[in-house]
Short mmCIF file of C-alpha atoms in Angstrom, two decimals:
data_model
loop_
_atom_site.label_atom_id
_atom_site.label_comp_id
_atom_site.label_asym_id
_atom_site.label_seq_id
_atom_site.Cartn_x
_atom_site.Cartn_y
_atom_site.Cartn_z
CA MET A 808 37.52 -22.96 1.22
CA ALA A 809 33.80 -21.99 1.21
CA ARG A 810 31.34 -22.97 -1.46
CA LEU A 811 29.25 -20.38 -3.24
CA ILE A 812 25.84 -21.72 -3.66
CA LYS A 813 23.09 -19.78 -5.58
CA ALA A 814 19.25 -20.59 -5.12
CA PHE A 815 16.90 -19.34 -7.32
CA PRO A 816 12.78 -20.29 -7.47
CA VAL A 817 11.55 -23.00 -9.42
CA ALA A 818 8.02 -21.97 -9.27
CA ALA A 819 6.95 -24.46 -12.01
CA ALA A 820 8.57 -27.46 -10.44
CA VAL A 821 7.24 -26.50 -6.81
CA ALA A 822 3.61 -26.24 -8.36
CA LEU A 823 3.59 -29.50 -10.32
CA ALA A 824 5.06 -31.12 -6.89
CA LEU A 825 2.38 -29.71 -5.16
CA THR A 826 -0.75 -30.87 -7.71
CA CYS A 827 1.11 -34.47 -7.54
CA THR A 828 0.92 -34.54 -3.52
CA ALA A 829 -2.01 -35.72 -1.53
CA GLN A 830 -4.00 -32.76 -0.14
CA PRO A 831 -4.17 -32.42 3.60
CA ALA A 832 -7.23 -33.24 5.53
CA SER A 833 -9.43 -30.56 7.17
CA ALA A 834 -7.91 -29.55 10.39
CA LEU A 835 -9.05 -30.61 13.77
CA ASP A 836 -11.46 -27.68 14.69
CA ASN A 837 -11.26 -27.75 18.45
CA GLY A 838 -9.68 -24.30 18.93
CA LEU A 839 -6.46 -25.58 20.46
CA ALA A 840 -2.91 -25.06 19.45
CA LEU A 841 -3.38 -22.45 17.07
CA THR A 842 0.69 -21.81 17.32
CA PRO A 843 2.78 -24.91 17.78
CA PRO A 844 2.77 -26.01 21.43
CA MET A 845 5.70 -24.79 23.47
CA GLY A 846 6.61 -26.59 26.72
CA PHE A 847 8.81 -29.20 28.37
CA ASN A 848 8.51 -33.42 28.18
CA ASN A 849 10.73 -35.51 30.40
CA TRP A 850 11.50 -38.48 28.25
CA ASN A 851 14.85 -36.88 26.58
CA ALA A 852 16.13 -35.90 30.04
CA ILE A 853 15.39 -38.78 32.27
CA GLY A 854 13.43 -41.42 30.61
CA CYS A 855 11.28 -43.57 33.11
CA GLY A 856 12.51 -41.71 36.08
CA ILE A 857 9.71 -39.19 36.04
CA SER A 858 7.99 -38.21 39.56
CA GLU A 859 5.90 -35.66 40.92
CA ALA A 860 8.79 -33.89 42.47
CA PHE A 861 10.71 -33.80 39.09
CA VAL A 862 7.67 -32.19 37.48
CA LYS A 863 7.14 -29.52 40.34
CA GLN A 864 10.90 -28.55 40.28
CA THR A 865 10.51 -28.27 36.80
CA ALA A 866 7.40 -26.10 36.55
CA ASP A 867 9.28 -23.97 39.30
CA PHE A 868 12.23 -23.51 37.08
CA LEU A 869 9.83 -22.39 33.89
CA HIS A 870 8.03 -20.18 36.29
CA THR A 871 11.08 -18.36 38.05
CA HIS A 872 14.05 -18.64 36.28
CA ARG A 873 15.24 -15.67 34.23
CA VAL A 874 17.17 -15.76 31.07
CA ASN A 875 17.77 -12.32 29.47
CA GLY A 876 15.53 -10.80 31.69
CA ARG A 877 12.42 -13.09 31.45
CA THR A 878 11.30 -16.20 32.53
CA LEU A 879 11.01 -19.31 30.08
CA GLN A 880 7.15 -19.31 30.90
CA GLU A 881 6.96 -15.69 29.53
CA ALA A 882 8.95 -16.76 26.67
CA GLY A 883 6.22 -18.97 25.86
CA TYR A 884 6.97 -22.46 27.38
CA THR A 885 3.55 -23.25 28.95
CA TYR A 886 3.31 -27.26 28.90
CA VAL A 887 4.84 -29.51 31.53
CA ASN A 888 4.36 -32.92 30.24
CA ILE A 889 4.96 -36.24 31.71
CA ASP A 890 6.05 -39.00 29.74
CA ASP A 891 5.75 -42.72 30.14
CA CYS A 892 6.04 -44.87 33.47
CA TRP A 893 3.63 -42.56 35.69
CA ALA A 894 1.00 -45.22 36.12
CA GLN A 895 0.42 -48.47 38.18
CA PRO A 896 0.93 -51.57 35.98
CA ASP A 897 -2.88 -52.48 36.46
CA ARG A 898 -6.05 -50.51 36.31
CA ASP A 899 -8.32 -50.54 39.30
CA ALA A 900 -11.43 -52.35 39.99
CA ALA A 901 -13.26 -49.86 37.91
CA GLY A 902 -11.20 -49.90 35.10
CA ASN A 903 -9.49 -46.82 35.53
CA LEU A 904 -5.95 -45.75 35.03
CA VAL A 905 -4.43 -45.00 38.48
CA ALA A 906 -1.07 -43.11 39.05
CA ASN A 907 1.80 -44.53 40.65
CA PRO A 908 1.39 -43.47 44.56
CA ALA A 909 5.28 -43.67 45.08
CA LYS A 910 6.08 -41.29 42.21
CA PHE A 911 2.73 -39.18 42.53
CA PRO A 912 1.69 -39.02 45.89
CA ASP A 913 -0.70 -36.16 45.14
CA GLY A 914 -1.66 -38.08 42.01
CA ILE A 915 -2.05 -36.49 38.52
CA ALA A 916 -5.02 -34.26 39.62
CA GLY A 917 -3.09 -32.77 42.69
CA THR A 918 0.07 -32.49 40.27
CA ALA A 919 -1.91 -30.58 37.79
CA GLU A 920 -3.31 -28.26 40.76
CA TYR A 921 0.31 -27.31 41.30
CA VAL A 922 1.30 -26.62 37.71
CA HIS A 923 -2.00 -24.60 36.88
CA GLY A 924 -1.34 -22.65 40.19
CA LEU A 925 1.96 -21.36 38.55
CA GLY A 926 -0.03 -20.60 35.45
CA LEU A 927 1.33 -23.19 33.28
CA LYS A 928 -0.64 -26.43 31.97
CA LEU A 929 -0.10 -30.05 32.46
CA GLY A 930 0.49 -32.70 29.87
CA LEU A 931 0.31 -36.64 30.34
CA TYR A 932 1.23 -39.51 28.09
CA ASN A 933 -0.86 -42.32 27.30
CA ASP A 934 -0.72 -45.22 24.57
CA SER A 935 -3.19 -46.06 21.97
CA GLY A 936 -2.47 -49.83 22.25
CA THR A 937 -3.02 -52.41 25.03
CA MET A 938 0.15 -51.28 26.85
CA THR A 939 2.51 -48.36 26.68
CA CYS A 940 6.13 -48.47 24.94
CA SER A 941 7.98 -48.95 28.24
CA SER A 942 9.54 -52.60 28.82
CA LYS A 943 8.04 -52.09 32.36
CA GLY A 944 4.51 -52.52 30.76
CA PHE A 945 1.69 -49.90 31.57
CA PRO A 946 -1.73 -50.09 30.53
CA GLY A 947 -2.74 -48.70 27.25
CA SER A 948 -5.98 -47.22 26.36
CA PHE A 949 -7.31 -49.66 23.62
CA GLY A 950 -10.99 -50.12 24.26
CA HIS A 951 -11.11 -47.66 27.06
CA GLU A 952 -10.74 -44.37 25.06
CA ALA A 953 -13.78 -42.72 26.26
CA GLN A 954 -13.35 -43.71 30.00
CA ASP A 955 -9.73 -42.51 29.62
CA ALA A 956 -10.54 -39.41 28.04
CA MET A 957 -12.66 -38.73 30.88
CA GLN A 958 -10.23 -39.69 33.64
CA PHE A 959 -7.63 -37.35 31.64
CA ALA A 960 -10.15 -34.31 31.89
CA LYS A 961 -11.07 -34.78 35.40
CA TRP A 962 -7.66 -34.75 36.54
CA GLY A 963 -7.30 -31.47 34.65
CA VAL A 964 -4.95 -32.61 32.13
CA ASP A 965 -4.38 -29.92 29.32
CA TYR A 966 -2.24 -32.10 26.70
CA LEU A 967 -2.17 -35.53 25.69
CA LYS A 968 0.43 -37.30 24.01
CA ASP A 969 -0.84 -40.70 22.27
CA ASP A 970 1.77 -43.28 21.74
CA ASN A 971 1.35 -46.10 19.25
CA CYS A 972 3.05 -49.56 20.97
CA LYS A 973 1.94 -52.92 21.57
CA GLN A 974 -0.98 -52.99 19.44
CA ALA A 975 -3.56 -56.04 19.65
CA PRO A 976 -3.55 -58.43 16.74
CA GLY A 977 -5.06 -56.66 13.51
CA GLN A 978 -4.58 -53.24 14.94
CA ASP A 979 -1.54 -52.53 12.99
CA THR A 980 -3.15 -51.61 9.99
CA ARG A 981 -3.70 -48.19 8.55
CA ASP A 982 -7.69 -48.51 9.02
CA ALA A 983 -7.23 -49.66 12.56
CA THR A 984 -4.71 -47.25 13.21
CA ILE A 985 -6.93 -44.28 12.27
CA LYS A 986 -9.97 -45.66 14.11
CA ARG A 987 -8.06 -45.85 17.45
CA TYR A 988 -6.98 -42.59 17.24
CA THR A 989 -10.36 -41.10 16.32
CA ALA A 990 -11.68 -42.94 19.03
CA MET A 991 -9.71 -41.15 21.38
CA ARG A 992 -10.40 -37.88 19.77
CA ASP A 993 -14.04 -38.29 20.17
CA GLY A 994 -13.57 -39.07 23.63
CA LEU A 995 -11.74 -36.12 24.31
CA ALA A 996 -14.40 -34.02 22.70
CA ALA A 997 -16.81 -35.93 24.91
CA ALA A 998 -15.10 -35.04 28.07
CA ARG A 999 -14.66 -31.84 27.26
CA ARG A 1000 -18.67 -31.08 26.76
CA ALA A 1001 -19.22 -32.71 29.99
CA THR A 1002 -16.24 -31.11 32.21
CA GLY A 1003 -15.14 -28.05 30.16
CA GLN A 1004 -11.60 -29.37 30.21
CA ALA A 1005 -9.82 -29.02 26.96
CA ILE A 1006 -7.12 -31.37 25.89
CA VAL A 1007 -4.50 -30.79 23.09
CA PHE A 1008 -4.27 -34.07 21.27
CA SER A 1009 -0.57 -35.27 20.45
CA ILE A 1010 -0.80 -38.15 17.82
CA CYS A 1011 2.85 -40.07 18.39
CA GLN A 1012 2.38 -42.48 15.58
CA LYS A 1013 5.60 -42.44 13.98
CA GLY A 1014 5.00 -43.75 10.71
CA ASP A 1015 4.81 -47.18 12.13
CA ASN A 1016 4.05 -50.35 9.98
CA GLY A 1017 4.31 -47.94 6.87
CA ILE A 1018 1.79 -45.63 7.98
CA ASN A 1019 2.20 -41.98 7.09
CA THR A 1020 0.29 -39.63 9.53
CA GLU A 1021 0.19 -36.29 7.64
CA ASP A 1022 -2.50 -37.24 5.28
CA TRP A 1023 -5.12 -38.21 7.96
CA SER A 1024 -3.84 -36.42 11.43
CA PRO A 1025 -4.92 -32.96 10.53
CA ALA A 1026 -8.57 -34.24 11.10
CA VAL A 1027 -8.02 -36.16 14.20
CA GLY A 1028 -5.30 -34.30 16.35
CA ASN A 1029 -3.66 -31.08 16.67
CA LEU A 1030 -0.17 -32.39 16.11
CA TRP A 1031 1.47 -35.67 14.65
CA ARG A 1032 4.51 -37.30 14.80
CA THR A 1033 6.38 -37.16 11.44
CA THR A 1034 9.47 -39.38 12.01
CA GLY A 1035 11.06 -41.75 14.21
CA ASP A 1036 12.55 -40.86 17.55
CA ILE A 1037 15.01 -38.07 18.03
CA HIS A 1038 18.56 -38.86 19.54
CA PRO A 1039 20.99 -36.15 20.53
CA ASN A 1040 23.26 -36.53 17.76
CA TRP A 1041 23.89 -34.62 14.33
CA ASP A 1042 22.86 -37.55 12.02
CA ARG A 1043 19.70 -38.16 13.33
CA ILE A 1044 18.49 -34.58 13.75
CA SER A 1045 19.65 -33.86 10.16
CA SER A 1046 17.65 -37.18 8.86
CA ILE A 1047 14.53 -35.70 10.97
CA ILE A 1048 14.87 -32.19 9.25
CA ALA A 1049 14.94 -34.05 5.79
CA LYS A 1050 11.94 -35.79 6.12
CA ASN A 1051 9.81 -32.93 7.91
CA ILE A 1052 10.56 -30.57 5.13
CA PRO A 1053 8.72 -31.75 2.30
CA LEU A 1054 5.36 -31.83 4.60
CA ALA A 1055 5.03 -27.98 4.84
CA GLN A 1056 1.58 -28.21 3.36
CA TYR A 1057 -0.01 -30.16 6.06
CA ALA A 1058 0.73 -27.39 8.85
CA LYS A 1059 -1.68 -24.91 9.75
CA PRO A 1060 -2.93 -23.16 12.92
CA GLY A 1061 -4.14 -26.08 15.48
CA ALA A 1062 -2.42 -28.81 12.85
CA TRP A 1063 1.36 -29.48 13.10
CA ASN A 1064 3.97 -31.60 11.81
CA ASP A 1065 5.91 -32.89 15.07
CA PRO A 1066 9.11 -33.81 14.57
CA ASP A 1067 9.80 -34.78 18.04
CA MET A 1068 10.95 -33.28 21.13
CA LEU A 1069 13.96 -30.91 21.42
CA GLU A 1070 17.46 -32.18 21.94
CA VAL A 1071 19.13 -28.98 22.79
CA GLY A 1072 21.48 -29.32 25.77
CA ASN A 1073 21.69 -33.07 25.49
CA GLY A 1074 24.39 -35.31 24.02
CA SER A 1075 27.67 -33.81 22.53
CA LEU A 1076 25.79 -31.61 20.10
CA THR A 1077 28.16 -28.40 19.50
CA THR A 1078 26.66 -25.03 19.81
CA VAL A 1079 26.49 -24.70 16.11
CA GLU A 1080 24.34 -27.77 16.10
CA GLN A 1081 22.18 -26.91 18.88
CA ARG A 1082 21.41 -23.24 17.42
CA SER A 1083 20.67 -24.87 13.87
CA HIS A 1084 18.35 -27.52 15.64
CA PHE A 1085 16.35 -24.88 17.19
CA SER A 1086 16.32 -22.70 14.45
CA MET A 1087 15.06 -25.28 11.92
CA TRP A 1088 12.22 -26.24 14.37
CA ALA A 1089 11.34 -22.80 14.58
CA VAL A 1090 11.15 -22.14 10.59
CA MET A 1091 9.26 -25.46 10.44
CA ALA A 1092 6.84 -24.15 12.81
CA ALA A 1093 7.28 -27.28 15.02
CA PRO A 1094 6.37 -27.68 18.46
CA LEU A 1095 9.06 -26.51 20.97
CA LEU A 1096 9.30 -29.10 23.74
CA ILE A 1097 12.16 -28.76 25.89
CA GLY A 1098 13.88 -32.10 26.59
CA THR A 1099 16.74 -31.37 28.95
CA SER A 1100 17.16 -31.21 32.54
CA LEU A 1101 16.41 -27.49 33.16
CA THR A 1102 18.11 -27.49 36.46
CA LYS A 1103 21.07 -29.02 35.17
CA ALA A 1104 21.25 -26.95 31.73
CA SER A 1105 24.18 -24.63 31.14
CA GLU A 1106 23.35 -20.72 30.54
CA ASP A 1107 24.48 -21.34 26.88
CA THR A 1108 21.69 -24.21 26.55
CA LEU A 1109 19.09 -21.73 28.29
CA SER A 1110 20.03 -18.83 26.01
CA ILE A 1111 19.20 -20.81 22.99
CA LEU A 1112 15.94 -21.76 24.19
CA ALA A 1113 15.18 -18.38 25.49
CA ASN A 1114 15.64 -16.75 22.13
CA THR A 1115 12.72 -14.77 21.43
CA GLU A 1116 13.25 -13.60 18.03
CA VAL A 1117 13.77 -17.43 17.13
CA ILE A 1118 10.73 -18.18 19.29
CA ALA A 1119 8.62 -15.47 17.58
CA VAL A 1120 9.29 -17.24 14.07
CA ASP A 1121 8.01 -20.49 15.57
CA GLN A 1122 4.87 -19.03 16.90
CA ASP A 1123 4.01 -16.52 14.05
CA ARG A 1124 0.09 -16.40 14.12
CA LEU A 1125 0.27 -17.03 10.48
CA GLY A 1126 0.85 -20.29 10.91
CA LYS A 1127 2.84 -21.24 7.99
CA GLN A 1128 5.54 -23.90 8.23
CA GLY A 1129 8.60 -22.81 6.08
CA LYS A 1130 8.93 -24.10 2.73
CA GLN A 1131 12.24 -25.06 1.01
CA ILE A 1132 13.16 -23.27 -2.07
CA ALA A 1133 16.43 -24.70 -2.82
CA ASN A 1134 18.62 -27.59 -1.95
CA ASN A 1135 22.06 -27.93 -3.42
CA GLY A 1136 23.86 -31.06 -2.16
CA GLY A 1137 22.68 -30.34 1.57
CA ARG A 1138 22.74 -26.57 1.34
CA ARG A 1139 19.03 -25.75 1.94
CA VAL A 1140 17.09 -22.39 1.73
CA LEU A 1141 13.88 -22.32 3.47
CA ALA A 1142 11.44 -19.39 3.76
CA LYS A 1143 8.43 -19.06 6.10
CA PRO A 1144 5.97 -15.91 5.59
CA LEU A 1145 5.08 -14.23 8.72
CA ALA A 1146 1.78 -12.39 9.54
CA ASP A 1147 3.41 -8.75 9.59
CA GLY A 1148 4.73 -9.28 5.96
CA ASP A 1149 8.22 -10.17 6.94
CA VAL A 1150 9.86 -13.55 5.58
CA ALA A 1151 12.10 -15.77 7.95
CA VAL A 1152 14.63 -17.42 5.77
CA ALA A 1153 16.82 -20.05 7.02
CA LEU A 1154 20.22 -20.79 5.09
CA TYR A 1155 20.89 -24.26 6.64
CA ASN A 1156 24.09 -25.97 5.62
CA GLU A 1157 23.83 -29.80 6.67
CA THR A 1158 27.04 -30.71 4.82
CA GLY A 1159 30.38 -31.24 6.60
CA SER A 1160 32.08 -27.69 5.48
CA THR A 1161 31.53 -24.32 5.75
CA ALA A 1162 29.39 -22.68 2.54
CA THR A 1163 28.14 -19.51 1.44
CA ILE A 1164 24.70 -20.13 0.82
CA SER A 1165 22.92 -17.24 -1.12
CA THR A 1166 19.18 -16.55 -2.41
CA THR A 1167 17.17 -13.51 -3.23
CA ALA A 1168 14.32 -11.61 -1.94
CA SER A 1169 11.82 -12.44 -4.87
CA ALA A 1170 13.01 -16.12 -4.34
CA VAL A 1171 11.46 -16.04 -0.95
CA GLY A 1172 8.37 -14.59 -2.21
CA LEU A 1173 9.00 -10.58 -1.27
CA GLY A 1174 8.38 -7.55 -3.76
CA GLY A 1175 9.97 -4.18 -3.36
CA GLY A 1176 13.24 -3.01 -3.77
CA SER A 1177 15.32 -2.88 -0.48
CA TYR A 1178 15.16 -4.96 2.56
CA ARG A 1179 16.34 -5.02 6.12
CA LEU A 1180 17.74 -8.25 6.93
CA THR A 1181 18.38 -9.30 11.01
CA ASP A 1182 20.18 -12.23 11.69
CA LEU A 1183 18.32 -13.79 14.91
CA TRP A 1184 21.22 -15.19 16.68
CA SER A 1185 23.90 -12.35 16.06
CA LYS A 1186 21.62 -9.58 16.16
CA LYS A 1187 23.48 -8.02 13.12
CA VAL A 1188 21.28 -6.02 10.84
CA SER A 1189 22.34 -5.23 7.42
CA THR A 1190 20.38 -3.88 4.15
CA SER A 1191 19.96 -5.32 0.57
CA THR A 1192 18.62 -4.65 -2.52
CA GLY A 1193 17.86 -8.47 -2.91
CA THR A 1194 20.53 -10.55 -2.30
CA ILE A 1195 20.34 -12.90 0.68
CA SER A 1196 23.40 -14.25 1.52
CA ALA A 1197 25.63 -15.66 4.38
CA SER A 1198 28.73 -17.96 5.22
CA VAL A 1199 27.29 -20.92 7.06
CA PRO A 1200 29.41 -23.21 9.06
CA SER A 1201 28.91 -27.06 8.69
CA HIS A 1202 25.61 -28.35 10.39
CA GLY A 1203 24.87 -24.57 11.12
CA THR A 1204 21.72 -22.51 10.35
CA VAL A 1205 21.85 -18.82 9.61
CA LEU A 1206 18.41 -17.48 10.43
CA LEU A 1207 17.35 -14.07 9.03
CA ARG A 1208 14.33 -11.82 9.46
CA VAL A 1209 13.76 -10.04 6.18
CA HIS A 1210 11.56 -6.75 6.07
CA VAL A 1211 10.72 -4.82 3.12
CA LYS A 1212 11.49 -1.30 3.82
#
């Protein structure tokens, strides 16, 4: 039998919690990523198997394949991001990074030119340490930050994912970590001044060595990882959601909590779990980076990724991450204010059984007396004088857009 869980505001407790939490650093003011980045990253799909051909195939798919009347590019997916294993094992005689010519015969610059020709943008993987995370071992940027940043800009890279593996001795402290990432931030800024090429900076320090990212990264990068790596199973995804939820205060335009790439379409996740995963990333204003091989994706997977109403919640220009207003044994309510005055409400059930989860319009921050509720998956529209309630399946999320009539 479904359980009835009612959620009401606890403003005093929330206010106290905020006063006891470190205040976020000033956001990096580079004018980039004013909404969470959207695109594709190959790692969850093919790992080290990246190639120029795969990048071009993915870019073509984003540009041409229509889902519900529009392409994924038109839905907002802009970046085609290359992850680890693109480089040669050694730098050249001048100390520059070199793309593997067998994988990238046109080099990174030629690949970027192709992607740009479709109106898309190219992302590239890097590491802040001496080597990348791959066991095959490719050069990191430690001690080469300015040089590599200039190289990336000259190649036409639009997005840089900067990982945190294989540190030199003494480089695993908090101060050393911040210094390394700040050096790359400054290198990217200098390269932009010299070339005009703007590069979104994604910090992939995942809390390694007990070093949190959210309190210093907003002043250094446009987005920062908040958890360890994602995997295509519900236990891992739900644990990531639980860790990312309390970090809402750090998110703002140009500065985003990053709970990792999407696993929609991967593993044995059910349709309910995939929709829940996508819904929670949207209400948490997370980057939406597709992580499944698009040419092999089912129409069900593509329809989830192309849900424009859910994407609109993620991409809302107000730039607020949804805040949790209730949690009763894993039956959670999150509310995300939107720029037009609406509120996105996620009724999220991480438990093993169906539950009716309820809240009120006043609890999610709305005044007035009559409301229109739109379910962003079923498309059903209902009205209410204040109660917001739904039966939510195990591991499911009902995502509503609530409008004052």
